[in-house]
Structures are given as C-alpha cells and as structure tokens.
CSV table of C-alpha atoms in Angstrom, one decimal:
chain,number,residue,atom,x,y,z
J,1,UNK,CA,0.0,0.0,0.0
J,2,UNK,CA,1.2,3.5,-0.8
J,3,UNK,CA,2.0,6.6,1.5
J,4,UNK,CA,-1.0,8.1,-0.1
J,5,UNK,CA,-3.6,4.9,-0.5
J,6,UNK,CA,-2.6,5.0,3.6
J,7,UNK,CA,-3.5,8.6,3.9
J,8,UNK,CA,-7.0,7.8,2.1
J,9,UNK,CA,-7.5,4.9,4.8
J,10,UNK,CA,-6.3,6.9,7.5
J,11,UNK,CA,-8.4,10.0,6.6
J,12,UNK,CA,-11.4,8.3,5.6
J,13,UNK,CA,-11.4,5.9,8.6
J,14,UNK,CA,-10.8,9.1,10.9
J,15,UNK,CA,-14.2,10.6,9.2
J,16,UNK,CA,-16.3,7.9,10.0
J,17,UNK,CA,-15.4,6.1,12.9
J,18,UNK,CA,-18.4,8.5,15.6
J,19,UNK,CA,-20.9,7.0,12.6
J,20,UNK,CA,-19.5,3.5,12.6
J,21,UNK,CA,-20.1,3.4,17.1
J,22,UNK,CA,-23.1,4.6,16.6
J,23,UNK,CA,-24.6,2.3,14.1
J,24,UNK,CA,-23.8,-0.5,16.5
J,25,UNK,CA,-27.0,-0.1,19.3
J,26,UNK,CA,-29.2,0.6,15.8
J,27,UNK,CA,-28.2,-1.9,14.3
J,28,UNK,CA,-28.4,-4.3,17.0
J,29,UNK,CA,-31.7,-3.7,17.7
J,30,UNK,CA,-32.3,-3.5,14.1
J,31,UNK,CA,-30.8,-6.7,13.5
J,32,UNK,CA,-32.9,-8.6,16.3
J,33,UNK,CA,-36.2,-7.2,15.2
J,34,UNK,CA,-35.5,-8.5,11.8
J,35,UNK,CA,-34.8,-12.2,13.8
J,36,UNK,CA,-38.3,-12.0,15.1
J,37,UNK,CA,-40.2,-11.7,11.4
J,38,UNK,CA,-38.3,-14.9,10.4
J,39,UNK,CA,-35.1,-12.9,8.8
J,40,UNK,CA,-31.8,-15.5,9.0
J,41,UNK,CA,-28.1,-14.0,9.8
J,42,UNK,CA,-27.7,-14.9,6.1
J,43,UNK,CA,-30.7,-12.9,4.9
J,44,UNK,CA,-30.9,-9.8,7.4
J,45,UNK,CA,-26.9,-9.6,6.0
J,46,UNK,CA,-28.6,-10.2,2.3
J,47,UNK,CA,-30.7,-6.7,3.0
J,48,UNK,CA,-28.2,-4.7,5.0
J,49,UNK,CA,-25.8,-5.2,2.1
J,50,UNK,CA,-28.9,-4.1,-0.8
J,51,UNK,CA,-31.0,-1.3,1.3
J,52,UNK,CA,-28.4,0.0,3.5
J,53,UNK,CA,-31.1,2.2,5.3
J,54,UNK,CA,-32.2,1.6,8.4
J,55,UNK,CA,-35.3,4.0,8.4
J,56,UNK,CA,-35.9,1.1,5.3
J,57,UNK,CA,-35.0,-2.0,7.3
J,58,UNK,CA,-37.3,-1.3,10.6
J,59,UNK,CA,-40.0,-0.5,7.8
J,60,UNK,CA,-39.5,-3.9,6.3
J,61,UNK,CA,-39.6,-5.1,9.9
J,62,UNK,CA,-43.1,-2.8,10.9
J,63,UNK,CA,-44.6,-4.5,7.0
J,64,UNK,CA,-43.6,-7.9,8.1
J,65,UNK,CA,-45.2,-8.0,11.4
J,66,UNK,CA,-48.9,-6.9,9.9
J,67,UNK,CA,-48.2,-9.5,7.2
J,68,UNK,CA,-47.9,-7.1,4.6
J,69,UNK,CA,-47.6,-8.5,0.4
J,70,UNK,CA,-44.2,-8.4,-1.2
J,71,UNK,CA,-45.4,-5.7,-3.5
J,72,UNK,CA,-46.6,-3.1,-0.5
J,73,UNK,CA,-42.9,-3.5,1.2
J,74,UNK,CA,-41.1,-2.8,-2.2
J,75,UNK,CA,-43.4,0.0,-2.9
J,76,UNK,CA,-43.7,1.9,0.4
J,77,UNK,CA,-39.4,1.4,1.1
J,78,UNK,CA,-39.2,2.6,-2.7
J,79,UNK,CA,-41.3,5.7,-2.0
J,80,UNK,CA,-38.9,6.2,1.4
J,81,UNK,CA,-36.2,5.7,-0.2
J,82,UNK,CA,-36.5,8.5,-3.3
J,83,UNK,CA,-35.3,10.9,-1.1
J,84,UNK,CA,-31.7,9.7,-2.2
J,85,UNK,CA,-31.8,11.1,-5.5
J,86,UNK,CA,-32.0,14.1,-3.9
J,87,UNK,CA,-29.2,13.5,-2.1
J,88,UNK,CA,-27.2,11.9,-4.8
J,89,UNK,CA,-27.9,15.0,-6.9
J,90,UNK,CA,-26.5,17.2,-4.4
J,91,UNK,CA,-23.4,15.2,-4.3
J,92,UNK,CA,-23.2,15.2,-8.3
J,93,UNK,CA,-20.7,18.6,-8.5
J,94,UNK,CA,-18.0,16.4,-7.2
J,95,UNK,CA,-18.5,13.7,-9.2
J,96,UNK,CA,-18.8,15.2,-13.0
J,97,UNK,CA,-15.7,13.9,-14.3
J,98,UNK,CA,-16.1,10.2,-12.9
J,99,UNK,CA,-17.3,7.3,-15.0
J,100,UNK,CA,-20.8,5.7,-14.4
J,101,UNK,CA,-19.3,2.7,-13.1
J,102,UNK,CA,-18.2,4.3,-9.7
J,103,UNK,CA,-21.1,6.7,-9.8
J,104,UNK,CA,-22.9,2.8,-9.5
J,105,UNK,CA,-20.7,1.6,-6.8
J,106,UNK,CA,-20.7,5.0,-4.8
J,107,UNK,CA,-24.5,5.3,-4.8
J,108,UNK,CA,-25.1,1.8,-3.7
J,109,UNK,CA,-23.2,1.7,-0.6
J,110,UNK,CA,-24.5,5.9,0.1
J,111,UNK,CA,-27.2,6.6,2.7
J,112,UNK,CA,-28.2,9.4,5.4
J,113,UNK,CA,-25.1,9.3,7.2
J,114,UNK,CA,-22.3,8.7,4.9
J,115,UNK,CA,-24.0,11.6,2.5
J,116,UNK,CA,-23.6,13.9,5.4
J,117,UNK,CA,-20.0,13.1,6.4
J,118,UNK,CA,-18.9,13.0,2.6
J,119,UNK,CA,-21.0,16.3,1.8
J,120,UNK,CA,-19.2,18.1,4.8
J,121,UNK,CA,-15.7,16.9,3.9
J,122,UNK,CA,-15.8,17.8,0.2
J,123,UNK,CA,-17.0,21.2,0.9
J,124,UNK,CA,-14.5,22.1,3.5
J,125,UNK,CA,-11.6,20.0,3.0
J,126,UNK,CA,-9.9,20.5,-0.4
J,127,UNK,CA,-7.4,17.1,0.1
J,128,UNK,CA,-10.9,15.1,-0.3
J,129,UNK,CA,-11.2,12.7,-2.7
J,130,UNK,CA,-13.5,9.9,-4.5
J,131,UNK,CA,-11.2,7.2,-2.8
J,132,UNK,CA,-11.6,8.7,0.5
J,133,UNK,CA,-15.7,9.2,0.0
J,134,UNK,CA,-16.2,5.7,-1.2
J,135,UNK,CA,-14.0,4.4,1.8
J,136,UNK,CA,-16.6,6.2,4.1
J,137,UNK,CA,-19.4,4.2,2.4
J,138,UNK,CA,-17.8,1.2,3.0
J,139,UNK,CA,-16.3,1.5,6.3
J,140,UNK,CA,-19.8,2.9,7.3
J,141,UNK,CA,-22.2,-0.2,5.0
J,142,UNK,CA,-19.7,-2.7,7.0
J,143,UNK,CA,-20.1,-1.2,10.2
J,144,UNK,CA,-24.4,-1.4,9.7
J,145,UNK,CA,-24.2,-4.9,8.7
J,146,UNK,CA,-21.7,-6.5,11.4
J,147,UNK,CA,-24.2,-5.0,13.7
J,148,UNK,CA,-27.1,-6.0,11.9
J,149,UNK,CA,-26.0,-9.8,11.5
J,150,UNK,CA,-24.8,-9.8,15.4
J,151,UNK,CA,-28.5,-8.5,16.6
J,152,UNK,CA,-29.9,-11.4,14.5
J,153,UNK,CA,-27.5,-13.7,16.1
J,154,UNK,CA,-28.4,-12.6,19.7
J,155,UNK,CA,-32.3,-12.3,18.4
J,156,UNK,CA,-32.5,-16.0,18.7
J,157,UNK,CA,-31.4,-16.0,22.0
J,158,UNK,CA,-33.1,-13.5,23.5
J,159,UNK,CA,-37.0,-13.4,23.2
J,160,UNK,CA,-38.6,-9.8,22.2
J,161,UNK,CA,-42.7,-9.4,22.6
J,162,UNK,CA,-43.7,-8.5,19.4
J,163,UNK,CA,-46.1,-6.3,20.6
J,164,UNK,CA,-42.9,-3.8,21.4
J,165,UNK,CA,-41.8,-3.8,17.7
J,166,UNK,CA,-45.4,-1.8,17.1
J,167,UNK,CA,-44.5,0.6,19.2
J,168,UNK,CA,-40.8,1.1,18.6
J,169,UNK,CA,-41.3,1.6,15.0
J,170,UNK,CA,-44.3,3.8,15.3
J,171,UNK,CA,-42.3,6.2,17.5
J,172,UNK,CA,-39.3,6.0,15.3
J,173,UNK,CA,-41.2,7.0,12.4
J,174,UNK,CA,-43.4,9.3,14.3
J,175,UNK,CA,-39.8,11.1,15.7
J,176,UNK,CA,-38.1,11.0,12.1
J,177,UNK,CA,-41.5,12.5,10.9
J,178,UNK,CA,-41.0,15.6,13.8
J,179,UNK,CA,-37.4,16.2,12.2
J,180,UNK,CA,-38.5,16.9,9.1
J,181,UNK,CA,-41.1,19.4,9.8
J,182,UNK,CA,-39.7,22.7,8.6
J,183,UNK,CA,-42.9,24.7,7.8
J,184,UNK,CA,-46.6,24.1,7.8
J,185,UNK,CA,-46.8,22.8,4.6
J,186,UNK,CA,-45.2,20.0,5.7
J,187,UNK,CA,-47.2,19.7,8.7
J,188,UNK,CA,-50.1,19.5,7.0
J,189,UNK,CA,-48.9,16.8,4.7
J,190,UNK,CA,-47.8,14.5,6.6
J,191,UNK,CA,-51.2,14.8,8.7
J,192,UNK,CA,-52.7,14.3,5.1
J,193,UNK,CA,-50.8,11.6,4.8
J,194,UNK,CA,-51.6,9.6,8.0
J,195,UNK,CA,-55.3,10.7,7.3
J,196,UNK,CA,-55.6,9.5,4.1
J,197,UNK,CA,-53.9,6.0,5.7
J,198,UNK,CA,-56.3,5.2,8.4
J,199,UNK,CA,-58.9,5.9,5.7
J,200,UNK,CA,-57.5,4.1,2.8
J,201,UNK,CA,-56.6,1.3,5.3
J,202,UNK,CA,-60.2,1.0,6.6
J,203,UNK,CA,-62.0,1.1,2.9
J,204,UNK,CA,-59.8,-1.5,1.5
J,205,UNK,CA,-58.6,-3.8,4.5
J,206,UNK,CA,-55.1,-4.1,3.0
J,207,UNK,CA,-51.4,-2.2,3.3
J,208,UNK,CA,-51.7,-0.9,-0.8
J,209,UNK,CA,-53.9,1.8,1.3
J,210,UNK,CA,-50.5,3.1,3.1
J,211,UNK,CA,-48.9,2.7,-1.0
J,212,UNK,CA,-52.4,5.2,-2.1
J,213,UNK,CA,-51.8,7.4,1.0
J,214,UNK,CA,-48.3,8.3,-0.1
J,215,UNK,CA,-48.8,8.8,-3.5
J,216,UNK,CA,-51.8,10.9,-2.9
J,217,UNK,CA,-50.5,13.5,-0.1
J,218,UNK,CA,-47.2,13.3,-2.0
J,219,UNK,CA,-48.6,14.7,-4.8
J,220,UNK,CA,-50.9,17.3,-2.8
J,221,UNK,CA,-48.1,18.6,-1.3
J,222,UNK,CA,-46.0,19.0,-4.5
J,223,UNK,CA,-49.3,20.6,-5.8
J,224,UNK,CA,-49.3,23.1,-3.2
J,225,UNK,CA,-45.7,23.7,-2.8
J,226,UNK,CA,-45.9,24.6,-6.6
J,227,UNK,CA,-48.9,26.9,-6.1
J,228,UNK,CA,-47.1,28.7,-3.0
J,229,UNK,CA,-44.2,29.3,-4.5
J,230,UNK,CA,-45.0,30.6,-7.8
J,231,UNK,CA,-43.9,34.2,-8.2
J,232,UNK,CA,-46.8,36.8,-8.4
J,233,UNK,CA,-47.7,38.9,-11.2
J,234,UNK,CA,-45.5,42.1,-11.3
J,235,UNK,CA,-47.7,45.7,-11.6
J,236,UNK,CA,-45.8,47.9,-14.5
J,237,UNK,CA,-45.1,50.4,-12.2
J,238,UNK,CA,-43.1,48.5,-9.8
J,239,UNK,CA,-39.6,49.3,-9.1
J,240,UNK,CA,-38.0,46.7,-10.9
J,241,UNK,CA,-35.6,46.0,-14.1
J,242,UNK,CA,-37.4,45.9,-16.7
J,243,UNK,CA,-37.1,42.3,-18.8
J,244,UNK,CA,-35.8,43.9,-21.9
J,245,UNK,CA,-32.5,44.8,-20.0
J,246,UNK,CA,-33.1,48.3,-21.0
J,247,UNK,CA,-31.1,50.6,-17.9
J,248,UNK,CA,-33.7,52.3,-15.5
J,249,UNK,CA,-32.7,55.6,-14.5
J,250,UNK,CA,-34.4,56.7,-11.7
J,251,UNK,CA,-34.8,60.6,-11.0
C-alpha cells in the first residue's frame, strides 16, 4: 500500500469512525427485530448489504409484522427511499468527471449518514477525494451490517414481545417524521398523509392503502408547494428592471 492509499485509509477511517459506534445499538436492535419476522443472519446480511437504510430496514420489519404482500414492502421502502436522489444529486458537482461505473458503486453503498459526512468533507476540505468518499461508504455499509448480522445472532437467543416492535417503529417514524417538519406545509402533509392512511386502510382492509396514502398526499403537497411558491404577477409600475434589459434611470 502506498504513502497516499494510507493517507486515504487513514483519513477516511478518521471521518467515519463517531458514525460506525453509533450504528452499533441501531443496528443491534435493528438486527434482532429483523430475527423475530423470520429474517436469518444470512438474509438480514442479504438486506443490510442491498438497502443500506435503516429507516428502510425497521419498515420492512413494521410491514412484516402486519403480514404485509411483497409488493406493498417494495413500494412503500421505494417511495422512502427516493429521497436519495435528492441526495445523490447534491453530491453530483463532485463527481462530474467520474465514470458511471463508480457513480454505481458509490450510490449503492450511500445513505443518510455517509452523505452527510462525505457532503461536509468535500466542501470544507480540499485534500478530499473519490477514494476517500467511497471508503466512508464502505467503512460505514460494513459497520451497519456486522451490527445487523450480530442483533440477528443474539435475536435468537433473546426473546422480544412482538407487541414492542409496534411501538418502537411507530415512534421512530413518528420522531423521524418531527425532524423533518420545517414549515406548515409540511405539517399538513404529513397529517394528510396519515389521514388518508387510516382511511385508505379502513376502505380496502389491506397495506396498498398506506402505498395510495403516499402517493396521494405526495402529490398534494408538491401541488401546493408549486402553487405557493409561484412568483406573483409584477404591476408595470413597480420598481424593478425591466425584462428587456433596457437601464432604468431613476430621477
């Protein structure tokens, strides 16, 4: 290994060593809950190494435990998971000149966490690199599924009432939810959202009501977002440039 393949390590391992601790309790817990819904060491590894997302994995877990259909989890941890190509797009200035085959390998091992700690470095430290980023990933998706694979381990050893899962992930998600309200728009989307899931969930007696729930106070909100924010109509005899570009000289 070279001096500067040791730096990379060094730096990158530096970066990410607070997230690596404290994906351990998570993942843990994680890691058991996933025991009690039938998931094997083999398989909870399986899904820590293809959705590294916790918020993803306890969803999985909450969908399992009301026997939800295949095609409910994949749609409801797609719709939870888009937020990444937000993410991924933010990240996308310091990536123009790389080929699509790391953009691949980058992106699959990115979530939350790593985003953060890689978004932070590149903008304030100008020795940052793709080798160092990816390295973050890594360290980080390795860290998540030791501790996933050891709480499944333990899971079969030590007995966890069901009943508790309910309620852990229904905080969780209620807390996450909490974190992201910036503004009343928000606000009254998500209690759009969990409206038009009790509703939706009472008409047709299955999870595809949570899927219809999303969809519809997703698109509301975009809808209203869209509406808020669109610029009103200028009067002719307000102070501003004119479009033209013609100069305004004011007396």
């Amino acid at each position: 290994m070279s001096l500067s393949n040791r730096t990379d390590w060094q730096e990158a391992l530096r970066a990410v060593t607070p997230l690596c601790f404290s994906y351990i309790p998570v993942g843990l817990a994680c890691g058991m809950l996933l025991q009690q819904v039938g998931f094997s060491p083999l398989l909870t590894a399986l899904l820590s190494l293809v959705v590294f997302s916790g918020g993803a994995q306890f969803l999985v877990v909450s969908l399992l435990a009301v026997h939800a259909s295949f095609t409910s989890i994949i749609l409801m941890v797609l719709f939870l998971e888009l937020r990444y190509a937000l993410l991924g797009s933010s990240l996308s200035h310091f990536f123009k000149k790389e080929h699509r085959g790391f953009l691949a390998v980058f992106s699959q091992s990115m979530n939350d966490e790593n985003y953060a700690v890689n978004y932070l470095k590149y903008s304030t430290d100008t020795t940052w690199n793709r080798t160092r980023a990816l390295l973050v990933n890594w360290l980080s998706q390795i860290s998540w599924v030791v501790s996933t694979v050891l709480g499944s381990v333990f899971g079969s050893f030590i007995q966890v009432d069901t009943e508790l899962v309910h309620f852990a992930l229904t905080a969780m998600f209620i807390f996450m939810f909490v974190m992201q309200v910036k503004n009343k728009l928000l606000l009254a989307t998500g209690l759009l959202s969990g409206g038009l899931a009790v509703f939706f969930m009472l008409l047709l007696q299955n999870t595809f009501g949570l899927i219809l729930a999303t969809v519809i106070a997703s698109l509301t909100g975009y809808w209203l977002d869209t509406k808020l924010r669109k610029p009103k109509v200028k009067n002719e005899d307000d102070d501003f440039f004119p479009v033209r570009g013609e100069e305004v000289h004011h007396e």
